Coordinates of C-alpha atoms in Angstrom, one line a residue:
Chain A
X181 CA -191.2 -22.4 96.2
X182 CA -191.0 -21.3 92.6
X183 CA -187.6 -22.8 92.3
X184 CA -188.8 -26.2 93.2
X185 CA -191.5 -25.9 90.7
X186 CA -189.0 -25.0 88.1
X187 CA -187.0 -28.1 88.8
X188 CA -190.1 -30.3 88.2
X189 CA -190.8 -28.8 84.8
X190 CA -189.9 -31.1 81.9
X191 CA -186.4 -30.3 81.0
X192 CA -185.2 -30.6 77.4
X193 CA -187.8 -33.1 76.2
X194 CA -186.5 -35.5 73.5
X195 CA -188.9 -34.1 70.9
X196 CA -188.4 -30.9 69.0
X197 CA -189.9 -28.1 71.0
X198 CA -192.3 -26.9 68.4
X199 CA -193.9 -30.3 67.7
X200 CA -196.1 -30.8 70.7
X201 CA -198.7 -28.3 72.0
X202 CA -197.7 -29.2 75.5
X203 CA -194.1 -28.2 74.9
X204 CA -195.3 -24.9 73.4
X205 CA -197.3 -24.2 76.5
X206 CA -194.5 -25.1 78.9
X207 CA -192.2 -22.9 76.8
X208 CA -194.6 -20.0 77.1
X209 CA -195.0 -20.6 80.9
X210 CA -191.2 -20.6 81.2
X211 CA -191.0 -17.4 79.1
X212 CA -193.4 -15.7 81.4
X213 CA -191.6 -16.9 84.5
X214 CA -188.3 -15.7 83.1
X215 CA -189.9 -12.3 82.2
X216 CA -191.0 -12.1 85.8
X217 CA -187.6 -12.6 87.4
X218 CA -185.8 -10.4 84.9
X219 CA -188.3 -7.6 85.5
X220 CA -188.1 -8.1 89.2
X221 CA -184.3 -7.7 89.0
X222 CA -184.7 -4.4 87.2
X223 CA -187.2 -3.2 89.7
X224 CA -184.9 -4.0 92.6
X225 CA -182.0 -2.3 90.9
X226 CA -184.0 0.9 90.2
X227 CA -185.3 1.0 93.7
X228 CA -181.8 1.3 94.9
X229 CA -182.1 5.0 93.9
X230 CA -185.5 5.9 95.3
X231 CA -185.3 9.7 94.9
X232 CA -184.3 9.3 91.2
X233 CA -187.1 6.8 90.7
X234 CA -189.7 9.2 92.3
X235 CA -188.6 12.0 90.0
X236 CA -188.8 9.8 86.9
X237 CA -192.2 8.6 87.9
X238 CA -193.4 12.2 88.5
X239 CA -192.0 13.3 85.2
X240 CA -193.7 10.4 83.4
X241 CA -197.0 11.3 85.1
X242 CA -196.6 15.0 84.2
X243 CA -195.6 14.6 80.5
X244 CA -198.4 12.1 79.8
X245 CA -200.9 14.4 81.5
X246 CA -200.3 17.1 78.9
X247 CA -202.4 15.1 76.4
X248 CA -205.4 15.4 78.7
X249 CA -204.6 19.0 79.5
X250 CA -205.0 19.7 75.8
X251 CA -208.4 18.2 75.8
X252 CA -209.4 20.2 78.9
X253 CA -208.3 23.4 77.2
X254 CA -210.5 22.6 74.2
X255 CA -213.4 22.0 76.5
X256 CA -212.9 25.4 78.1
X257 CA -214.1 26.8 74.8
X258 CA -216.7 24.3 73.7
X259 CA -219.2 22.1 75.6
X260 CA -219.0 19.1 73.3
X261 CA -216.6 17.6 70.9
X262 CA -218.2 15.7 68.0
X263 CA -221.3 15.4 70.2
X264 CA -219.3 14.0 73.1
X265 CA -219.3 15.8 76.5
X266 CA -216.1 16.1 78.5
X267 CA -216.8 13.0 80.8
X268 CA -217.4 10.9 77.7
X269 CA -214.2 12.0 76.0
X270 CA -212.4 11.5 79.3
X271 CA -213.8 7.9 79.3
X272 CA -212.4 7.2 75.9
X273 CA -209.1 8.9 76.8
X274 CA -208.8 7.1 80.1
X275 CA -209.4 3.6 78.7
X276 CA -207.0 3.9 75.8
X277 CA -204.4 5.7 78.0
X278 CA -204.5 2.9 80.6
X279 CA -204.4 0.2 77.9
X280 CA -201.4 1.9 76.2
X281 CA -199.7 2.4 79.6
X282 CA -200.0 -1.2 80.5
X283 CA -198.6 -2.4 77.2
X284 CA -195.8 0.2 77.3
X285 CA -194.9 -1.0 80.8
X286 CA -194.9 -4.7 79.9
X287 CA -193.7 -4.8 76.3
X288 CA -192.3 -1.3 75.5
X289 CA -188.8 -2.6 75.5
X290 CA -189.6 -5.0 72.7
X291 CA -189.0 -2.1 70.3
X292 CA -185.3 -2.2 70.8
X293 CA -184.6 -5.0 68.3
X294 CA -182.8 -2.8 65.8
X295 CA -180.3 -1.5 68.4
X296 CA -179.8 -5.0 69.8
X297 CA -179.0 -6.3 66.3
X298 CA -176.7 -3.4 65.5
X299 CA -174.6 -3.7 68.7
X300 CA -174.5 -7.5 68.5
X301 CA -176.3 -8.2 71.8
X302 CA -179.1 -10.0 70.0
X303 CA -176.6 -12.8 69.7
X304 CA -176.2 -12.8 73.4
X305 CA -179.9 -13.2 73.9
X306 CA -179.9 -16.2 71.6
X307 CA -177.2 -18.0 73.7
X308 CA -179.5 -18.1 76.7
X309 CA -182.1 -20.8 77.4
X310 CA -184.9 -18.3 77.7
X311 CA -187.3 -17.2 74.8
X312 CA -185.7 -14.1 73.2
X313 CA -188.9 -12.1 73.4
X314 CA -189.2 -12.6 77.1
X315 CA -185.6 -11.4 77.6
X316 CA -186.0 -8.5 75.3
X317 CA -189.4 -7.3 76.7
X318 CA -188.2 -7.6 80.3
X319 CA -185.0 -5.8 79.7
X320 CA -184.8 -2.5 81.5
X321 CA -188.3 -3.1 82.9
X322 CA -189.2 0.3 84.5
X323 CA -191.9 1.1 86.9
X324 CA -191.7 4.7 86.0
X325 CA -194.0 3.9 83.2
X326 CA -196.7 3.6 85.9
X327 CA -196.9 7.3 85.6
X328 CA -199.0 7.1 82.5
X329 CA -201.1 4.3 83.9
X330 CA -201.8 6.3 87.1
X331 CA -202.7 9.4 85.1
X332 CA -205.0 7.5 82.8
X333 CA -206.6 5.7 85.7
X334 CA -207.4 9.0 87.4
X335 CA -209.0 10.4 84.3
X336 CA -210.9 7.2 83.8
X337 CA -212.0 7.1 87.5
X338 CA -213.2 10.7 87.3
X339 CA -215.2 10.0 84.1
X340 CA -216.8 7.0 85.6
X341 CA -218.0 9.1 88.6
X342 CA -219.3 11.9 86.3
X343 CA -220.9 9.7 83.6
X344 CA -224.2 9.1 85.5
X345 CA -224.5 5.6 84.1
X346 CA -225.8 2.6 85.9
X347 CA -222.7 0.4 86.5
X348 CA -224.1 -3.0 85.8
X349 CA -221.7 -6.0 86.0
X350 CA -221.9 -6.2 82.2
X351 CA -220.7 -2.6 81.9
X352 CA -217.9 -3.1 84.3
X353 CA -216.8 -6.3 82.5
X354 CA -216.9 -4.4 79.3
X355 CA -214.6 -1.6 80.7
X356 CA -212.1 -4.2 82.0
X357 CA -212.2 -6.0 78.7
X358 CA -211.6 -2.8 76.8
X359 CA -208.5 -2.0 78.9
X360 CA -207.1 -5.6 78.7
X361 CA -207.8 -6.1 75.0
X362 CA -206.5 -2.6 74.2
X363 CA -203.3 -3.4 76.1
X364 CA -202.9 -6.7 74.2
X365 CA -203.3 -4.9 70.9
X366 CA -200.9 -2.1 71.7
X367 CA -198.5 -4.8 73.0
X368 CA -198.8 -6.5 69.6
X369 CA -197.9 -3.3 67.8
X370 CA -194.8 -3.0 70.0
X371 CA -193.7 -6.5 69.2
X372 CA -194.6 -6.2 65.5
X373 CA -192.5 -3.0 65.4
X374 CA -189.6 -4.9 66.9
X375 CA -190.1 -7.9 64.6
X376 CA -190.1 -5.6 61.6
X377 CA -186.6 -4.4 62.5
X378 CA -185.2 -7.9 62.0
X379 CA -185.8 -7.2 58.3
X380 CA -185.5 -3.5 58.2
X381 CA -182.2 -2.9 60.0
X382 CA -180.7 -1.6 56.8
X383 CA -183.9 -0.3 55.3
X384 CA -183.3 3.3 56.4
X385 CA -185.0 4.4 53.2
X386 CA -188.3 3.1 54.5
X387 CA -187.9 5.1 57.6
X388 CA -186.8 8.2 55.7
X389 CA -190.0 7.9 53.6
X390 CA -191.9 8.4 56.8
X391 CA -189.7 11.0 58.5
X392 CA -188.8 13.2 55.6
X393 CA -192.1 12.8 53.9
X394 CA -193.7 13.9 57.0
X395 CA -191.5 16.9 57.3
X396 CA -192.2 18.4 53.9
X397 CA -195.9 17.7 54.2
X398 CA -196.5 19.2 57.6
X399 CA -193.4 20.9 58.8
X400 CA -193.4 18.8 62.0
X401 CA -190.4 17.6 63.9
X402 CA -189.5 14.6 61.8
X403 CA -188.4 12.1 64.4
X404 CA -191.6 12.6 66.4
X405 CA -193.9 12.8 63.5
X406 CA -192.6 9.7 61.7
X407 CA -193.1 7.6 64.7
X408 CA -196.4 9.0 65.7
X409 CA -197.7 8.6 62.1
X410 CA -196.8 5.0 62.0
X411 CA -198.2 4.4 65.4
X412 CA -201.4 6.3 64.6
X413 CA -202.1 4.3 61.5
X414 CA -201.3 0.9 63.0
X415 CA -203.0 1.5 66.3
X416 CA -206.2 3.1 65.1
X417 CA -207.6 0.2 62.9
X418 CA -207.7 -2.6 65.5
X419 CA -208.4 -0.1 68.3
X420 CA -211.7 0.8 66.6
X421 CA -212.9 -2.6 67.7
X422 CA -211.2 -2.5 71.1
X423 CA -211.9 1.0 72.3
X424 CA -214.4 2.8 70.1
X425 CA -217.2 0.3 69.6
X426 CA -217.3 -1.1 73.2
X427 CA -217.0 2.5 74.5
X428 CA -220.1 3.5 72.5
X429 CA -221.8 0.4 73.9
X430 CA -220.9 1.4 77.4
X431 CA -222.0 5.0 76.9
X432 CA -225.3 3.8 75.4
X433 CA -224.7 5.5 72.0
X434 CA -225.3 4.4 68.5
X435 CA -222.5 3.4 66.3
X436 CA -222.2 5.9 63.5
X437 CA -221.0 3.2 61.0
X438 CA -224.0 1.0 61.7
X439 CA -221.9 -2.1 62.3
X440 CA -223.9 -5.2 63.5
X441 CA -224.3 -5.5 67.3
X442 CA -221.9 -8.4 67.8
X443 CA -219.0 -6.1 66.8
X444 CA -219.3 -4.5 70.2
X445 CA -218.1 -7.8 71.7
X446 CA -215.5 -8.6 69.1
X447 CA -212.6 -7.1 71.1
X448 CA -211.3 -10.2 72.7
X449 CA -211.3 -12.0 69.4
X450 CA -209.6 -9.2 67.6
X451 CA -207.0 -9.2 70.4
X452 CA -206.5 -12.9 70.2
X453 CA -206.1 -12.8 66.5
X454 CA -203.6 -10.0 66.8
X455 CA -201.6 -11.9 69.3
X456 CA -201.5 -15.0 67.2
X457 CA -200.5 -13.0 64.1
X458 CA -197.8 -11.2 66.1
X459 CA -196.4 -14.5 67.4
X460 CA -196.1 -15.8 63.9
X461 CA -194.4 -12.6 62.6
X462 CA -192.1 -12.5 65.5
X463 CA -191.0 -16.1 64.9
X464 CA -190.5 -15.4 61.2
X465 CA -188.4 -12.3 62.1
X466 CA -186.2 -14.2 64.5
X467 CA -185.8 -17.0 61.9
X468 CA -184.8 -14.4 59.3
X469 CA -182.3 -13.0 61.6
X470 CA -180.8 -16.4 62.4
X471 CA -180.4 -17.1 58.8
X472 CA -178.9 -13.7 57.8
X473 CA -177.1 -12.5 60.9
X474 CA -176.2 -8.9 61.5
Chain B
X115 CA -175.2 -40.6 76.7
X116 CA -174.2 -41.3 73.2
X117 CA -172.1 -38.3 72.8
X118 CA -169.9 -38.8 75.8
X119 CA -167.0 -40.4 73.9
X120 CA -165.6 -39.7 70.5
X121 CA -166.5 -36.5 68.7
X122 CA -168.1 -34.0 70.9
X123 CA -168.2 -31.3 68.2
X124 CA -168.7 -32.7 64.8
X125 CA -168.6 -30.3 61.8
X126 CA -169.0 -31.8 58.3
X127 CA -168.8 -29.7 55.2
X128 CA -170.4 -26.7 56.9
X129 CA -171.3 -23.8 54.7
X130 CA -172.9 -20.4 55.3
X131 CA -173.8 -18.1 52.5
X132 CA -175.1 -14.6 52.9
X133 CA -176.8 -12.5 50.3
X134 CA -175.3 -9.0 50.2
X135 CA -177.3 -6.3 48.5
X136 CA -175.4 -3.5 47.1
X137 CA -176.6 -0.3 45.7
X138 CA -175.4 0.1 42.2
X139 CA -177.5 3.1 41.1
X140 CA -180.1 5.4 42.4
X141 CA -182.7 2.7 42.7
X142 CA -180.9 -0.3 41.4
X143 CA -179.6 -3.0 43.7
X144 CA -177.7 -6.1 42.9
X145 CA -177.7 -9.2 45.1
X146 CA -174.4 -10.9 45.5
X147 CA -173.8 -14.2 47.3
X148 CA -171.0 -14.3 49.8
X149 CA -169.7 -17.6 51.1
X150 CA -168.6 -16.7 54.6
X151 CA -168.0 -20.4 55.5
X152 CA -167.3 -22.6 52.6
X153 CA -167.3 -26.3 53.4
X154 CA -165.4 -26.6 56.7
X155 CA -165.0 -30.0 58.4
X156 CA -163.4 -30.7 61.7
X157 CA -164.2 -32.6 64.9
X158 CA -163.3 -31.9 68.5
X159 CA -163.1 -34.6 71.2
X160 CA -164.6 -34.0 74.7
X161 CA -162.1 -32.2 76.9
X162 CA -160.0 -30.9 74.0
X163 CA -158.9 -27.4 73.8
X164 CA -158.4 -25.9 70.4
X165 CA -157.6 -22.6 68.9
X166 CA -159.6 -21.4 66.0
X167 CA -157.7 -18.8 64.1
X168 CA -157.7 -16.8 60.9
X169 CA -157.5 -13.3 59.7
X170 CA -160.5 -10.8 60.0
X171 CA -163.4 -11.9 57.9
X172 CA -162.2 -15.5 57.6
X173 CA -165.4 -16.9 58.9
X174 CA -164.4 -17.6 62.5
X175 CA -167.2 -15.8 64.2
X176 CA -169.8 -17.1 61.7
X177 CA -168.7 -20.6 62.5
X178 CA -168.9 -20.0 66.2
X179 CA -172.4 -18.5 65.7
X180 CA -173.5 -21.7 63.9
X181 CA -171.9 -23.9 66.6
X182 CA -173.8 -22.0 69.3
X183 CA -177.1 -22.1 67.4
X184 CA -177.4 -18.4 66.8
X185 CA -177.1 -18.8 63.0
X186 CA -178.7 -21.3 60.8
X187 CA -176.2 -23.1 58.5
X188 CA -176.8 -23.0 54.8
X189 CA -175.4 -26.5 54.3
X190 CA -173.5 -29.3 55.8
X191 CA -173.9 -31.2 59.0
X192 CA -173.3 -29.9 62.5
X193 CA -173.6 -31.7 65.8
X194 CA -172.6 -30.4 69.3
X195 CA -173.0 -32.9 72.1
X196 CA -175.2 -34.9 69.7
X197 CA -177.6 -32.0 69.2
X198 CA -178.3 -30.0 66.1
X199 CA -177.6 -26.5 67.4
X200 CA -180.0 -24.4 65.4
X201 CA -182.9 -26.8 65.6
X202 CA -182.6 -27.4 69.3
X203 CA -181.1 -24.1 70.4
X204 CA -182.7 -23.8 73.8
X205 CA -181.8 -27.4 74.6
X206 CA -178.2 -27.0 73.6
X207 CA -177.5 -23.6 75.2
X208 CA -177.8 -25.2 78.7
X209 CA -174.7 -27.2 77.9
X210 CA -172.6 -24.5 76.4
X211 CA -171.0 -21.3 77.6
X212 CA -170.2 -18.4 75.3
X213 CA -167.9 -15.4 75.8
X214 CA -167.8 -12.7 73.2
X215 CA -164.7 -10.6 73.7
X216 CA -166.1 -7.6 71.9
X217 CA -169.3 -7.3 73.8
X218 CA -170.5 -8.3 77.2
X219 CA -173.1 -10.9 77.9
X220 CA -173.7 -9.2 81.3
X221 CA -176.3 -6.5 82.0
X222 CA -174.6 -3.2 81.6
X223 CA -176.3 -1.4 84.5
X224 CA -176.5 -4.2 87.0
X225 CA -173.7 -5.1 89.4
X226 CA -172.0 -8.5 88.7
X227 CA -173.7 -10.1 91.6
X228 CA -177.2 -9.3 90.2
X229 CA -176.2 -10.4 86.7
X230 CA -175.0 -13.8 88.1
X231 CA -178.3 -14.1 90.0
X232 CA -180.2 -13.7 86.7
X233 CA -177.9 -16.2 85.0
X234 CA -178.6 -18.7 87.8
X235 CA -182.3 -18.4 87.3
X236 CA -182.2 -18.5 83.5
X237 CA -180.2 -21.7 83.6
X238 CA -181.9 -23.1 86.6
X239 CA -178.7 -23.8 88.4
X240 CA -179.3 -25.2 91.9
X241 CA -178.4 -22.7 94.6
X242 CA -175.6 -24.8 96.2
X243 CA -174.0 -25.6 92.9
X244 CA -174.2 -21.9 91.8
X245 CA -172.5 -20.7 95.0
X246 CA -169.8 -23.3 94.6
X247 CA -169.1 -22.3 91.0
X248 CA -169.2 -18.6 91.7
X249 CA -166.9 -18.9 94.7
X250 CA -164.4 -20.8 92.6
X251 CA -164.4 -18.3 89.7
X252 CA -164.3 -15.4 92.2
X253 CA -161.2 -16.9 93.8
X254 CA -159.4 -17.9 90.6
X255 CA -160.3 -14.8 88.6
X256 CA -159.9 -12.4 91.6
X257 CA -163.4 -10.9 91.3
X258 CA -164.1 -10.5 95.0
X259 CA -164.0 -6.7 95.2
X260 CA -165.9 -6.3 91.9
X261 CA -169.1 -8.2 92.6
X262 CA -171.0 -5.1 93.6
X263 CA -169.7 -2.8 90.9
X264 CA -172.1 -2.2 87.9
X265 CA -170.7 -3.8 84.8
X266 CA -170.3 -0.4 83.0
X267 CA -167.8 0.7 85.6
X268 CA -165.5 -2.3 85.1
X269 CA -162.3 -2.2 83.1
X270 CA -162.1 -4.3 80.0
X271 CA -160.0 -7.0 81.8
X272 CA -162.3 -7.0 84.8
X273 CA -165.4 -7.3 82.5
X274 CA -163.8 -10.1 80.6
X275 CA -163.2 -12.0 83.8
X276 CA -166.8 -11.2 84.8
X277 CA -168.1 -12.5 81.5
X278 CA -166.1 -15.8 81.7
X279 CA -167.6 -16.4 85.2
X280 CA -171.1 -15.8 83.8
X281 CA -170.5 -18.3 81.1
X282 CA -169.4 -21.0 83.5
X283 CA -172.0 -20.8 86.3
X284 CA -174.1 -23.6 84.8
X285 CA -171.2 -26.1 84.3
X286 CA -171.2 -26.0 80.5
X287 CA -169.6 -28.9 78.7
X288 CA -168.2 -26.6 76.0
X289 CA -166.9 -23.1 76.3
X290 CA -166.6 -20.9 73.2
X291 CA -164.5 -17.8 73.5
X292 CA -164.5 -15.3 70.8
X293 CA -161.4 -13.2 71.2
X294 CA -161.2 -13.5 75.0
X295 CA -157.9 -11.6 75.4
X296 CA -158.6 -8.8 72.9
X297 CA -157.6 -5.4 74.4
X298 CA -156.4 -6.9 77.7
X299 CA -153.2 -5.9 79.5
X300 CA -150.5 -8.4 80.1
X301 CA -151.6 -9.2 83.7
X302 CA -155.2 -9.8 82.7
X303 CA -154.2 -11.9 79.8
X304 CA -152.1 -14.1 82.0
X305 CA -154.8 -14.5 84.5
X306 CA -157.4 -15.4 81.9
X307 CA -155.1 -18.0 80.3
X308 CA -154.2 -19.5 83.6
X309 CA -157.9 -19.9 84.5
X310 CA -158.8 -21.5 81.2
X311 CA -155.9 -24.0 81.5
X312 CA -157.1 -24.9 85.0
X313 CA -160.7 -25.2 83.8
X314 CA -159.8 -27.5 81.0
X315 CA -157.5 -29.7 83.1
X316 CA -159.7 -30.0 86.2
X317 CA -163.2 -30.0 84.8
X318 CA -162.5 -31.4 81.4
X319 CA -164.4 -28.6 79.7
X320 CA -164.0 -28.6 76.0
X321 CA -162.7 -25.2 74.9
X322 CA -162.8 -23.6 71.5
X323 CA -161.3 -20.1 71.3
X324 CA -160.8 -17.7 68.4
X325 CA -158.0 -15.2 68.7
X326 CA -155.6 -12.9 66.9
X327 CA -153.0 -13.4 69.5
X328 CA -150.8 -16.4 68.7
X329 CA -149.4 -16.5 72.2
X330 CA -152.9 -17.3 73.4
X331 CA -152.8 -20.4 71.3
X332 CA -149.2 -21.2 72.2
X333 CA -149.9 -21.2 75.9
X334 CA -153.3 -22.9 75.8
X335 CA -153.9 -25.1 72.8
X336 CA -152.1 -28.1 71.5
X337 CA -154.3 -27.9 68.5
X338 CA -155.1 -25.2 66.0
X339 CA -157.7 -25.0 63.3
X340 CA -156.9 -22.3 60.8
X341 CA -159.5 -20.9 58.4
X342 CA -159.3 -18.3 55.7
X343 CA -161.9 -17.2 53.2
X344 CA -164.3 -19.6 54.8
X345 CA -162.0 -22.6 54.0
X346 CA -160.1 -24.9 56.3
X347 CA -156.4 -24.1 55.8
X348 CA -154.8 -26.2 58.5
X349 CA -155.9 -28.5 61.3
X350 CA -153.2 -30.0 63.6
X351 CA -150.6 -29.2 66.3
X352 CA -149.3 -25.7 66.6
X353 CA -145.7 -26.7 65.9
X354 CA -146.9 -28.0 62.6
X355 CA -148.5 -24.7 61.7
X356 CA -145.1 -22.9 62.1
X357 CA -143.5 -25.4 59.8
X358 CA -146.3 -25.2 57.3
X359 CA -146.3 -21.4 57.5
X360 CA -142.6 -21.2 58.0
X361 CA -143.2 -18.9 60.9
X362 CA -140.3 -16.8 62.0
X363 CA -139.6 -15.1 65.2
X364 CA -137.7 -11.9 65.3
X365 CA -134.9 -10.9 67.6
X366 CA -134.6 -7.2 68.0
X367 CA -131.1 -6.3 69.1
X368 CA -129.9 -3.0 70.5
X369 CA -126.1 -2.6 70.1
X370 CA -123.8 -0.1 71.7
X371 CA -123.2 1.6 68.4
X372 CA -124.0 1.4 64.8
X373 CA -122.5 -1.7 63.2
X374 CA -122.7 -3.4 59.9
X375 CA -125.5 -6.1 59.7
X376 CA -124.7 -9.0 61.9
X377 CA -123.6 -12.0 59.9
X378 CA -122.5 -15.6 60.3
X379 CA -125.0 -16.6 63.0
X380 CA -126.4 -20.0 62.0
X381 CA -130.1 -20.1 61.6
X382 CA -130.6 -16.4 61.8
X383 CA -130.4 -13.6 59.2
X384 CA -130.5 -9.9 59.6
X385 CA -133.6 -8.5 57.9
X386 CA -133.4 -4.9 58.9
X387 CA -131.0 -2.3 60.5
X388 CA -131.7 1.1 61.8
X389 CA -128.9 2.8 63.6
X390 CA -127.7 0.6 66.5
X391 CA -130.8 -1.5 66.3
X392 CA -131.0 -4.6 64.2
X393 CA -133.7 -7.2 63.4
X394 CA -132.8 -10.8 63.1
X395 CA -135.2 -13.4 61.8
X396 CA -134.9 -17.0 62.9
X397 CA -137.3 -20.1 62.6
X398 CA -140.1 -20.1 65.2
X399 CA -139.4 -23.7 66.0
X400 CA -135.7 -23.0 67.0
X401 CA -134.7 -21.9 70.4
X402 CA -133.5 -18.4 70.9
X403 CA -131.1 -19.2 73.7
X404 CA -128.0 -20.3 71.7
X405 CA -128.5 -17.3 69.4
X406 CA -128.7 -14.9 72.3
X407 CA -125.6 -16.3 74.0
X408 CA -123.6 -16.1 70.8
X409 CA -124.7 -12.5 70.2
X410 CA -123.9 -11.5 73.8
X411 CA -120.4 -13.1 73.4
X412 CA -119.6 -11.5 70.1
X413 CA -121.3 -8.2 70.0
X414 CA -121.6 -5.2 72.3
X415 CA -125.2 -5.9 73.4
X416 CA -127.3 -3.3 75.2
X417 CA -130.7 -4.8 75.1
X418 CA -132.8 -7.3 73.2
X419 CA -136.4 -8.5 72.8
X420 CA -138.1 -11.3 70.9
X421 CA -141.1 -10.8 68.7
X422 CA -143.4 -13.7 68.1
X423 CA -144.7 -14.2 64.5
X424 CA -148.2 -12.9 64.3
X425 CA -150.9 -15.0 62.9
X426 CA -151.5 -12.8 59.9
X427 CA -147.8 -13.4 58.9
X428 CA -148.0 -17.1 59.3
X429 CA -151.2 -17.3 57.3
X430 CA -149.8 -15.0 54.6
X431 CA -146.8 -17.3 54.3
X432 CA -149.1 -20.4 54.1
X433 CA -150.6 -18.6 51.1
X434 CA -147.4 -17.7 49.5
X435 CA -146.3 -21.3 49.3

């Protein structure tokens, strides 16, 4: 069925692809379809080794659970953290964990730009009639990343049961929006991280500033710390809109910063803005690569 | 279509400059402009098969990358099948096939069969056409037993054949091959060459290949384009290249015993002796047969072999002129 549909799609219109909005949309639709069949191929190929897949899934579940285990241990000593009880913290944790898990599942592979450029396979992606980002993001699509999503969902589910709130349609919609917008923003960070590598393949100094700077400051494992620091800084700012403010709204608490009420609903717009910005940066990165090569 | 006749690939005054930043001090960097491709012009007719040669760093790969739409040219005009490759990359790539000898276009962890399935969907090849093309390549390139093997387990020669198949499943009008025989054994090389010859003859596919191996060119291409330092050095028949470069072949002769350098053979001169072994140079355009028969008649011959001039030599001689 899908095949026949593909055949009726406009093929190679005579105009330049980026000139008409219709062409942009059909290109995006084609990119999504291509993402779908590439990802499906990877799923089929990993499912050939079911036992190994099950182990990987369990390992992913277990390692990502450690984060929440740490929170549990803290709550064994105290009743509230910054005025938040365990179910409330679990709610915050669960929503951001599911959002991150979703984006990691769908776009985590987009980070591999640098390696692709170095080993020359970026050129291979450019010789195929499928948007590069779709090929890159779907590459090695792995359902073992469902481990984190499952873990986050369990924590979220538990918190929802314990929160003693009235689950109005508005609240439920807010939770869904938090997860989806959060996933979109985390996804943007993955893609931005990838796009940045188009310019920074040789800028190891930049990376060293993070890694070695981090080491001397805090005596922390450098590779881990550098990455987490960058992630922390870049994720936190937009996430305040996407996770923190709506969560306060859902939990019926006051916003300590005293932002106007509409900020609670800003998440979809922030997410859209991030996506648009990311799209532009990605295109600029790809253009830079195509003019400089590897 | 307008591009069917005449020039299928049209390159006019193509240039590509890169800015290379070099560290000259602790914090100081200098930017230097490197002309990787410096005003190259050539055209290729539909159905032509040409060799694109030159030493390492001559600009071959950069040119191929511009022809395939991977890289944006810095200057000049470029049309492939009437299309500007870098502006209309996704439109063009449906009509071209690319094989990079040094890296695979296949998915490392997937069996060939799955890789081909993905290629089919990416290029939207109708199922029947796909199966027909695949069956043909599998037969000619002897891939039958390999279809279910993950790419990473294939040998270099098997992988190359797998790559060539992947590049042809969507019936491209042009096939670019970047070093298709590099690192292959003699049998694999022969098979790849034979396949390319058939493809060009039967399907009329335009083929442009870069290589270091002059025998690839000799067996496949009537025409060669030589570039060096980003400039066009020669464009014409292979025989002409030997004349221009005064290419010489070498006859390596093993005699029964150590003898003074062989002399008096017309058209050949001894360039080196080492014990009973002697090296005789003769023009690449001349036949080795009369030389060999005279040697066999006049000297106690044990063994001999012929070495083809390598491309680096030919180009070096072109320079020396």
